[in-house]
Amino acid sequence: MNLISAMLLVTASAQANAELATQKDAVLDGKVIDAVPLDRPAAIYPRLAAERGREGWVQLSYVVNEQGEVESAVIEKSSGEASFERSALKAVKQWQFKPALQNNKPIKQCKNQVQLMYHLPEPYRGVSRSFLTRYKKIVKRIDKNELESVPELFQEIEERKLKNFTEDSYYWVAKARYFAKKDERENELRAIVRIIQLDQGYIPDDMYIAYLTRAIVLNMEQSKLKYALSTFDRLSKISGAEASVEMLAPYIDKVHALIEDDSKTIWVNGKITKSLWSHQLVRNAFSISDIQGNLDTLEVRCDNQFSSYEVKTGLQWNIPKSWQGCQVYVYGEQGASFNLVETAAAKKV
């Protein structure tokens, strides 16, 4: 591939509140007017990754301050390539916005997410012969329940590196099948999230619909209710998914009922996989319990509020109802685990 053409590739981004249309400065009885992007330089495709024909993605969260600058940018998830992570962070930190407004005064916009995609041209979308050989071996051994040798084959694929989104998708398909066979549901969900992190087109549509459906079920089982609801919304928009939507609809109704039931608490298992763990809240109060390992700090990022705290067992965080769309970020050592307990209202502990 010509290096110049690789470096000129534009990385795509998805940001819910980053419309380029202008908004008027007006006092709207306290209503918040979202930040508007003014200058968002594209992330540079890492040279070595381009030369090796590798694709990747990076999902980030960041705050837009009162001056319209980006601060507190963190990587939530990525395809795993460090060069893509560095490129994405560098690009996002340079972005400039017209700041969010409330009562015609600049305010922080604290919960912003973006996913940067590093694409190569169509000829680079296939899989290599070595990858296909190992993938087929893995699937065959999973089907025969010969699971002992499967991790070694995964290791061989990892050592050779996944080149593009097609290989990445099928690698995680194999991982999801492996963990499903072992009934390791948390790991299965992590693998499926990696599959559905990308848009349709890299695996067959019926397989993609099946994994969206499975992700909804596993998210409900693991009390990750906001993720279950958002994934159900995605599924509802896909042609051909009508049967799955109809099957899941009664369970989604039960999720809404659970969220509204103040007498019920919601327990979520948390584990630091790299340096942080994140969770979208459905309640106005939560606590952290059963900590195993070292946790450092906890951030609550809502639409227009941002707070950082020291993690303490037994302390309950109570979020004002005016704070909308809150997400929790817990930082600590890799492997540390804990429970996050969501409740509906403040309680003395």
Short mmCIF file of C-alpha atoms in Angstrom, two decimals:
data_model
loop_
_atom_site.label_atom_id
_atom_site.label_comp_id
_atom_site.label_asym_id
_atom_site.label_seq_id
_atom_site.Cartn_x
_atom_site.Cartn_y
_atom_site.Cartn_z
CA MET A 1 0.00 0.00 0.00
CA ASN A 2 1.24 3.50 -0.86
CA LEU A 3 2.30 5.14 2.42
CA ILE A 4 1.06 8.60 1.39
CA SER A 5 -2.43 7.29 0.65
CA ALA A 6 -2.46 5.45 3.99
CA MET A 7 -1.53 8.58 5.91
CA LEU A 8 -4.28 10.53 4.18
CA LEU A 9 -7.02 8.13 5.24
CA VAL A 10 -9.64 9.91 7.32
CA THR A 11 -10.60 8.27 10.58
CA ALA A 12 -14.33 8.10 11.13
CA SER A 13 -15.91 9.13 14.41
CA ALA A 14 -19.29 8.60 16.03
CA GLN A 15 -20.42 11.16 18.57
CA ALA A 16 -24.05 11.51 19.56
CA ASN A 17 -23.97 15.20 20.43
CA ALA A 18 -21.42 16.46 17.92
CA GLU A 19 -23.66 17.83 15.17
CA LEU A 20 -22.07 20.55 13.11
CA ALA A 21 -25.20 22.67 12.98
CA THR A 22 -24.96 25.91 14.95
CA GLN A 23 -27.18 26.66 17.94
CA LYS A 24 -28.40 30.07 19.06
CA ASP A 25 -27.21 31.64 22.32
CA ALA A 26 -30.44 32.09 24.21
CA VAL A 27 -31.69 31.87 27.76
CA LEU A 28 -33.98 28.83 27.79
CA ASP A 29 -35.10 28.60 31.43
CA GLY A 30 -31.99 26.71 32.46
CA LYS A 31 -32.01 24.33 29.51
CA VAL A 32 -28.54 23.14 28.53
CA ILE A 33 -27.35 23.81 25.00
CA ASP A 34 -24.80 21.17 24.00
CA ALA A 35 -21.24 21.97 22.98
CA VAL A 36 -20.73 22.38 19.24
CA PRO A 37 -17.52 21.20 17.53
CA LEU A 38 -15.50 23.95 15.87
CA ASP A 39 -12.31 22.16 14.92
CA ARG A 40 -11.74 18.40 15.13
CA PRO A 41 -8.47 17.50 13.43
CA ALA A 42 -8.50 13.93 12.14
CA ALA A 43 -6.36 11.38 13.93
CA ILE A 44 -3.25 10.41 11.97
CA TYR A 45 -3.07 6.81 10.80
CA PRO A 46 0.04 5.37 12.51
CA ARG A 47 2.69 4.82 9.85
CA LEU A 48 3.83 1.36 10.94
CA ALA A 49 0.23 0.11 11.28
CA ALA A 50 -0.55 1.36 7.77
CA GLU A 51 2.55 -0.31 6.32
CA ARG A 52 1.58 -3.60 7.95
CA GLY A 53 -2.03 -3.34 6.73
CA ARG A 54 -3.55 -3.13 10.20
CA GLU A 55 -6.89 -1.59 11.13
CA GLY A 56 -8.14 -0.62 14.59
CA TRP A 57 -10.51 1.42 16.70
CA VAL A 58 -10.41 3.41 19.93
CA GLN A 59 -13.36 4.45 22.13
CA LEU A 60 -12.73 7.45 24.36
CA SER A 61 -14.54 9.57 26.93
CA TYR A 62 -13.69 13.22 27.53
CA VAL A 63 -14.85 16.50 29.07
CA VAL A 64 -15.38 19.76 27.18
CA ASN A 65 -14.58 22.59 29.60
CA GLU A 66 -15.94 26.14 29.78
CA GLN A 67 -13.34 27.33 27.25
CA GLY A 68 -14.36 24.68 24.73
CA GLU A 69 -11.18 22.65 25.28
CA VAL A 70 -10.95 18.90 25.82
CA GLU A 71 -9.78 17.66 29.21
CA SER A 72 -9.83 14.41 31.22
CA ALA A 73 -9.71 12.25 28.08
CA VAL A 74 -9.52 8.52 28.83
CA ILE A 75 -9.55 5.39 26.69
CA GLU A 76 -12.52 3.18 27.56
CA LYS A 77 -11.92 0.38 25.05
CA SER A 78 -9.80 -0.27 21.99
CA SER A 79 -8.84 -2.95 19.51
CA GLY A 80 -5.61 -3.25 21.49
CA GLU A 81 -3.04 -1.54 19.27
CA ALA A 82 -1.05 0.99 21.34
CA SER A 83 -0.23 3.16 18.31
CA PHE A 84 -3.93 3.68 17.57
CA GLU A 85 -4.56 4.58 21.22
CA ARG A 86 -1.77 7.18 21.19
CA SER A 87 -3.00 8.64 17.89
CA ALA A 88 -6.61 8.86 19.09
CA LEU A 89 -5.72 10.50 22.40
CA LYS A 90 -3.48 13.04 20.70
CA ALA A 91 -6.19 13.96 18.19
CA VAL A 92 -9.04 14.29 20.69
CA LYS A 93 -6.98 16.48 23.02
CA GLN A 94 -6.58 18.98 20.15
CA TRP A 95 -10.31 19.30 19.43
CA GLN A 96 -11.99 22.66 19.99
CA PHE A 97 -15.67 23.30 20.74
CA LYS A 98 -18.06 26.12 21.28
CA PRO A 99 -18.74 25.32 24.96
CA ALA A 100 -22.05 24.09 26.29
CA LEU A 101 -24.32 26.82 27.65
CA GLN A 102 -26.83 27.10 30.48
CA ASN A 103 -28.61 30.39 31.11
CA ASN A 104 -26.32 31.77 28.40
CA LYS A 105 -23.20 30.96 30.46
CA PRO A 106 -20.49 28.47 29.45
CA ILE A 107 -20.52 25.22 31.43
CA LYS A 108 -18.65 21.94 31.29
CA GLN A 109 -20.06 19.15 29.15
CA CYS A 110 -18.80 16.18 31.06
CA LYS A 111 -19.94 13.00 29.35
CA ASN A 112 -18.77 12.80 25.76
CA GLN A 113 -17.89 9.60 23.98
CA VAL A 114 -16.34 9.05 20.60
CA GLN A 115 -15.12 6.02 18.69
CA LEU A 116 -12.34 6.62 16.17
CA MET A 117 -12.08 4.05 13.40
CA TYR A 118 -8.87 3.42 11.47
CA HIS A 119 -9.95 1.96 8.12
CA LEU A 120 -7.94 0.66 5.18
CA PRO A 121 -9.20 0.39 1.59
CA GLU A 122 -11.37 -2.56 0.56
CA PRO A 123 -8.56 -4.85 -0.74
CA TYR A 124 -7.17 -5.04 2.81
CA ARG A 125 -10.44 -6.32 4.32
CA GLY A 126 -9.93 -10.07 3.85
CA VAL A 127 -8.24 -12.59 6.15
CA SER A 128 -4.80 -14.12 5.72
CA ARG A 129 -4.37 -17.82 4.96
CA SER A 130 -2.57 -18.40 8.28
CA PHE A 131 -5.42 -16.75 10.20
CA LEU A 132 -8.06 -18.77 8.35
CA THR A 133 -6.21 -22.03 9.01
CA ARG A 134 -6.01 -21.38 12.74
CA TYR A 135 -9.58 -20.08 12.93
CA LYS A 136 -10.91 -23.27 11.34
CA LYS A 137 -8.85 -25.39 13.74
CA ILE A 138 -10.25 -23.47 16.72
CA VAL A 139 -13.86 -23.83 15.57
CA LYS A 140 -13.40 -27.54 14.84
CA ARG A 141 -11.94 -28.22 18.29
CA ILE A 142 -14.65 -26.19 20.02
CA ASP A 143 -17.32 -28.16 18.15
CA LYS A 144 -15.66 -31.42 19.21
CA ASN A 145 -15.35 -30.12 22.80
CA GLU A 146 -11.54 -30.44 22.59
CA LEU A 147 -11.01 -27.23 24.56
CA GLU A 148 -7.63 -27.87 26.18
CA SER A 149 -5.62 -26.99 23.07
CA VAL A 150 -7.71 -23.97 22.03
CA PRO A 151 -5.86 -21.34 24.14
CA GLU A 152 -2.60 -22.28 22.41
CA LEU A 153 -4.17 -21.60 19.00
CA PHE A 154 -5.50 -18.25 20.23
CA GLN A 155 -1.97 -17.43 21.38
CA GLU A 156 -0.57 -18.19 17.95
CA ILE A 157 -3.06 -15.80 16.35
CA GLU A 158 -2.25 -13.09 18.91
CA GLU A 159 1.48 -13.42 18.33
CA ARG A 160 0.99 -12.91 14.58
CA LYS A 161 -1.25 -9.88 15.28
CA LEU A 162 -4.74 -9.27 13.87
CA LYS A 163 -4.39 -7.21 10.72
CA ASN A 164 -7.84 -5.80 10.07
CA PHE A 165 -11.47 -5.61 11.21
CA THR A 166 -12.42 -8.83 9.44
CA GLU A 167 -9.77 -10.86 11.28
CA ASP A 168 -10.61 -9.02 14.50
CA SER A 169 -14.30 -9.85 14.16
CA TYR A 170 -13.75 -13.57 13.50
CA TYR A 171 -11.14 -13.81 16.25
CA TRP A 172 -13.72 -12.58 18.76
CA VAL A 173 -16.39 -14.81 17.25
CA ALA A 174 -14.12 -17.75 18.03
CA LYS A 175 -13.49 -16.38 21.53
CA ALA A 176 -17.23 -15.97 22.15
CA ARG A 177 -17.88 -19.56 21.04
CA TYR A 178 -15.06 -20.82 23.26
CA PHE A 179 -16.30 -18.99 26.36
CA ALA A 180 -19.90 -20.02 25.64
CA LYS A 181 -18.79 -23.64 25.50
CA LYS A 182 -17.05 -23.22 28.87
CA ASP A 183 -20.08 -21.34 30.28
CA GLU A 184 -17.88 -18.35 31.21
CA ARG A 185 -20.57 -15.74 30.67
CA GLU A 186 -18.67 -12.62 31.69
CA ASN A 187 -15.86 -13.49 29.29
CA GLU A 188 -18.40 -14.41 26.63
CA LEU A 189 -20.00 -10.98 26.94
CA ARG A 190 -16.61 -9.24 26.72
CA ALA A 191 -15.92 -11.13 23.51
CA ILE A 192 -19.32 -10.31 22.02
CA VAL A 193 -18.90 -6.62 22.87
CA ARG A 194 -15.75 -6.67 20.73
CA ILE A 195 -17.75 -8.17 17.84
CA ILE A 196 -20.64 -5.68 17.98
CA GLN A 197 -18.32 -2.73 18.62
CA LEU A 198 -18.00 -2.62 14.82
CA ASP A 199 -20.83 -1.99 12.39
CA GLN A 200 -22.33 -4.70 10.22
CA GLY A 201 -20.41 -5.96 7.24
CA TYR A 202 -17.52 -7.92 8.71
CA ILE A 203 -19.50 -11.04 9.63
CA PRO A 204 -22.78 -12.30 8.08
CA ASP A 205 -25.86 -10.27 9.04
CA ASP A 206 -27.64 -13.20 10.70
CA MET A 207 -24.57 -13.84 12.87
CA TYR A 208 -24.37 -10.14 13.77
CA ILE A 209 -28.06 -10.13 14.80
CA ALA A 210 -27.52 -13.28 16.86
CA TYR A 211 -24.64 -11.68 18.77
CA LEU A 212 -26.59 -8.48 19.41
CA THR A 213 -29.39 -10.66 20.80
CA ARG A 214 -26.98 -12.65 22.95
CA ALA A 215 -25.37 -9.44 24.24
CA ILE A 216 -28.77 -8.18 25.41
CA VAL A 217 -29.44 -11.42 27.29
CA LEU A 218 -26.01 -11.46 28.95
CA ASN A 219 -26.20 -7.77 29.88
CA MET A 220 -29.56 -8.39 31.56
CA GLU A 221 -28.15 -11.40 33.42
CA GLN A 222 -25.19 -9.35 34.65
CA SER A 223 -27.34 -6.32 35.66
CA LYS A 224 -25.81 -4.07 33.02
CA LEU A 225 -29.24 -2.74 32.27
CA LYS A 226 -28.37 0.47 30.43
CA TYR A 227 -26.25 -1.52 28.01
CA ALA A 228 -29.07 -4.04 27.52
CA LEU A 229 -31.49 -1.22 26.66
CA SER A 230 -29.13 0.59 24.29
CA THR A 231 -28.24 -2.67 22.51
CA PHE A 232 -31.94 -3.48 22.16
CA ASP A 233 -32.43 -0.08 20.52
CA ARG A 234 -29.66 -0.95 18.04
CA LEU A 235 -31.22 -4.32 17.33
CA SER A 236 -34.64 -2.75 16.76
CA LYS A 237 -33.26 -0.66 13.90
CA ILE A 238 -31.83 -3.61 11.92
CA SER A 239 -33.78 -5.11 9.07
CA GLY A 240 -34.17 -8.84 9.59
CA ALA A 241 -34.04 -8.67 13.39
CA GLU A 242 -37.81 -8.53 13.89
CA ALA A 243 -38.07 -12.04 15.37
CA SER A 244 -35.34 -11.34 17.93
CA VAL A 245 -36.92 -7.99 18.86
CA GLU A 246 -40.31 -9.64 19.38
CA MET A 247 -38.76 -12.37 21.53
CA LEU A 248 -36.85 -9.90 23.73
CA ALA A 249 -39.54 -7.22 24.09
CA PRO A 250 -41.24 -8.76 27.20
CA TYR A 251 -37.86 -8.99 28.97
CA ILE A 252 -37.05 -5.39 28.11
CA ASP A 253 -40.38 -4.42 29.71
CA LYS A 254 -39.23 -6.24 32.86
CA VAL A 255 -35.95 -4.29 32.82
CA HIS A 256 -37.85 -1.01 32.75
CA ALA A 257 -40.06 -2.24 35.62
CA LEU A 258 -37.01 -3.23 37.68
CA ILE A 259 -35.42 0.18 37.19
CA GLU A 260 -38.62 1.88 38.37
CA ASP A 261 -39.01 -0.40 41.42
CA ASP A 262 -37.44 1.56 44.30
CA SER A 263 -37.55 -1.47 46.59
CA LYS A 264 -35.04 -3.37 44.48
CA THR A 265 -31.26 -2.93 44.43
CA ILE A 266 -29.13 -3.68 41.41
CA TRP A 267 -25.81 -5.48 41.92
CA VAL A 268 -23.13 -5.24 39.26
CA ASN A 269 -19.81 -7.09 39.36
CA GLY A 270 -16.86 -4.87 38.49
CA LYS A 271 -13.32 -5.85 37.51
CA ILE A 272 -10.41 -3.68 36.35
CA THR A 273 -9.13 -5.20 33.10
CA LYS A 274 -6.47 -2.58 32.31
CA SER A 275 -6.56 0.56 34.43
CA LEU A 276 -10.26 1.41 34.58
CA TRP A 277 -13.78 -0.01 34.60
CA SER A 278 -16.89 1.88 33.55
CA HIS A 279 -20.63 1.45 34.06
CA GLN A 280 -23.69 3.40 32.94
CA LEU A 281 -26.04 4.03 35.87
CA VAL A 282 -29.80 3.56 35.85
CA ARG A 283 -30.31 4.77 39.44
CA ASN A 284 -29.59 7.95 41.42
CA ALA A 285 -27.43 6.41 44.15
CA PHE A 286 -24.78 3.70 44.40
CA SER A 287 -22.08 2.27 46.65
CA ILE A 288 -18.95 0.15 46.23
CA SER A 289 -18.53 -3.04 48.27
CA ASP A 290 -16.56 -6.30 48.46
CA ILE A 291 -13.33 -4.78 47.15
CA GLN A 292 -10.62 -7.30 46.28
CA GLY A 293 -7.36 -5.61 45.30
CA ASN A 294 -6.45 -1.93 45.13
CA LEU A 295 -8.85 0.71 43.81
CA ASP A 296 -7.66 4.28 43.37
CA THR A 297 -10.26 6.87 42.37
CA LEU A 298 -13.84 6.98 41.21
CA GLU A 299 -15.28 9.46 38.71
CA VAL A 300 -18.92 10.26 38.06
CA ARG A 301 -19.36 11.78 34.61
CA CYS A 302 -22.85 13.04 33.86
CA ASP A 303 -24.05 15.15 30.96
CA ASN A 304 -22.94 18.42 32.58
CA GLN A 305 -21.39 17.38 35.89
CA PHE A 306 -18.03 15.80 36.67
CA SER A 307 -16.77 14.72 40.08
CA SER A 308 -13.84 12.65 41.31
CA TYR A 309 -13.64 10.80 44.63
CA GLU A 310 -11.52 8.40 46.63
CA VAL A 311 -13.01 4.90 46.59
CA LYS A 312 -14.33 3.85 50.00
CA THR A 313 -16.34 0.80 51.02
CA GLY A 314 -19.62 1.69 52.73
CA LEU A 315 -19.79 5.21 51.31
CA GLN A 316 -22.89 5.93 49.25
CA TRP A 317 -22.80 8.36 46.37
CA ASN A 318 -26.09 10.22 45.91
CA ILE A 319 -26.61 11.84 42.54
CA PRO A 320 -29.02 14.80 42.21
CA LYS A 321 -31.91 14.12 39.86
CA SER A 322 -30.85 17.13 37.82
CA TRP A 323 -27.65 15.29 36.81
CA GLN A 324 -28.53 13.33 33.70
CA GLY A 325 -26.97 10.37 31.89
CA CYS A 326 -24.38 9.46 34.51
CA GLN A 327 -21.53 7.00 34.03
CA VAL A 328 -19.12 5.74 36.68
CA TYR A 329 -15.40 5.21 36.06
CA VAL A 330 -13.41 3.24 38.64
CA TYR A 331 -9.58 3.32 38.44
CA GLY A 332 -7.30 0.78 40.08
CA GLU A 333 -4.81 -2.01 39.61
CA GLN A 334 -5.42 -4.58 36.92
CA GLY A 335 -7.42 -7.53 38.24
CA ALA A 336 -9.01 -5.67 41.18
CA SER A 337 -12.67 -6.63 41.64
CA PHE A 338 -15.65 -5.21 43.53
CA ASN A 339 -19.42 -4.83 43.48
CA LEU A 340 -21.26 -1.69 42.48
CA VAL A 341 -24.70 -1.54 44.11
CA GLU A 342 -27.29 0.78 42.58
CA THR A 343 -30.16 2.05 44.73
CA ALA A 344 -32.98 4.47 44.02
CA ALA A 345 -32.57 6.97 46.84
CA ALA A 346 -30.13 8.14 49.48
CA LYS A 347 -29.73 5.90 52.52
CA LYS A 348 -27.67 6.31 55.65
CA VAL A 349 -24.87 3.79 55.92
#
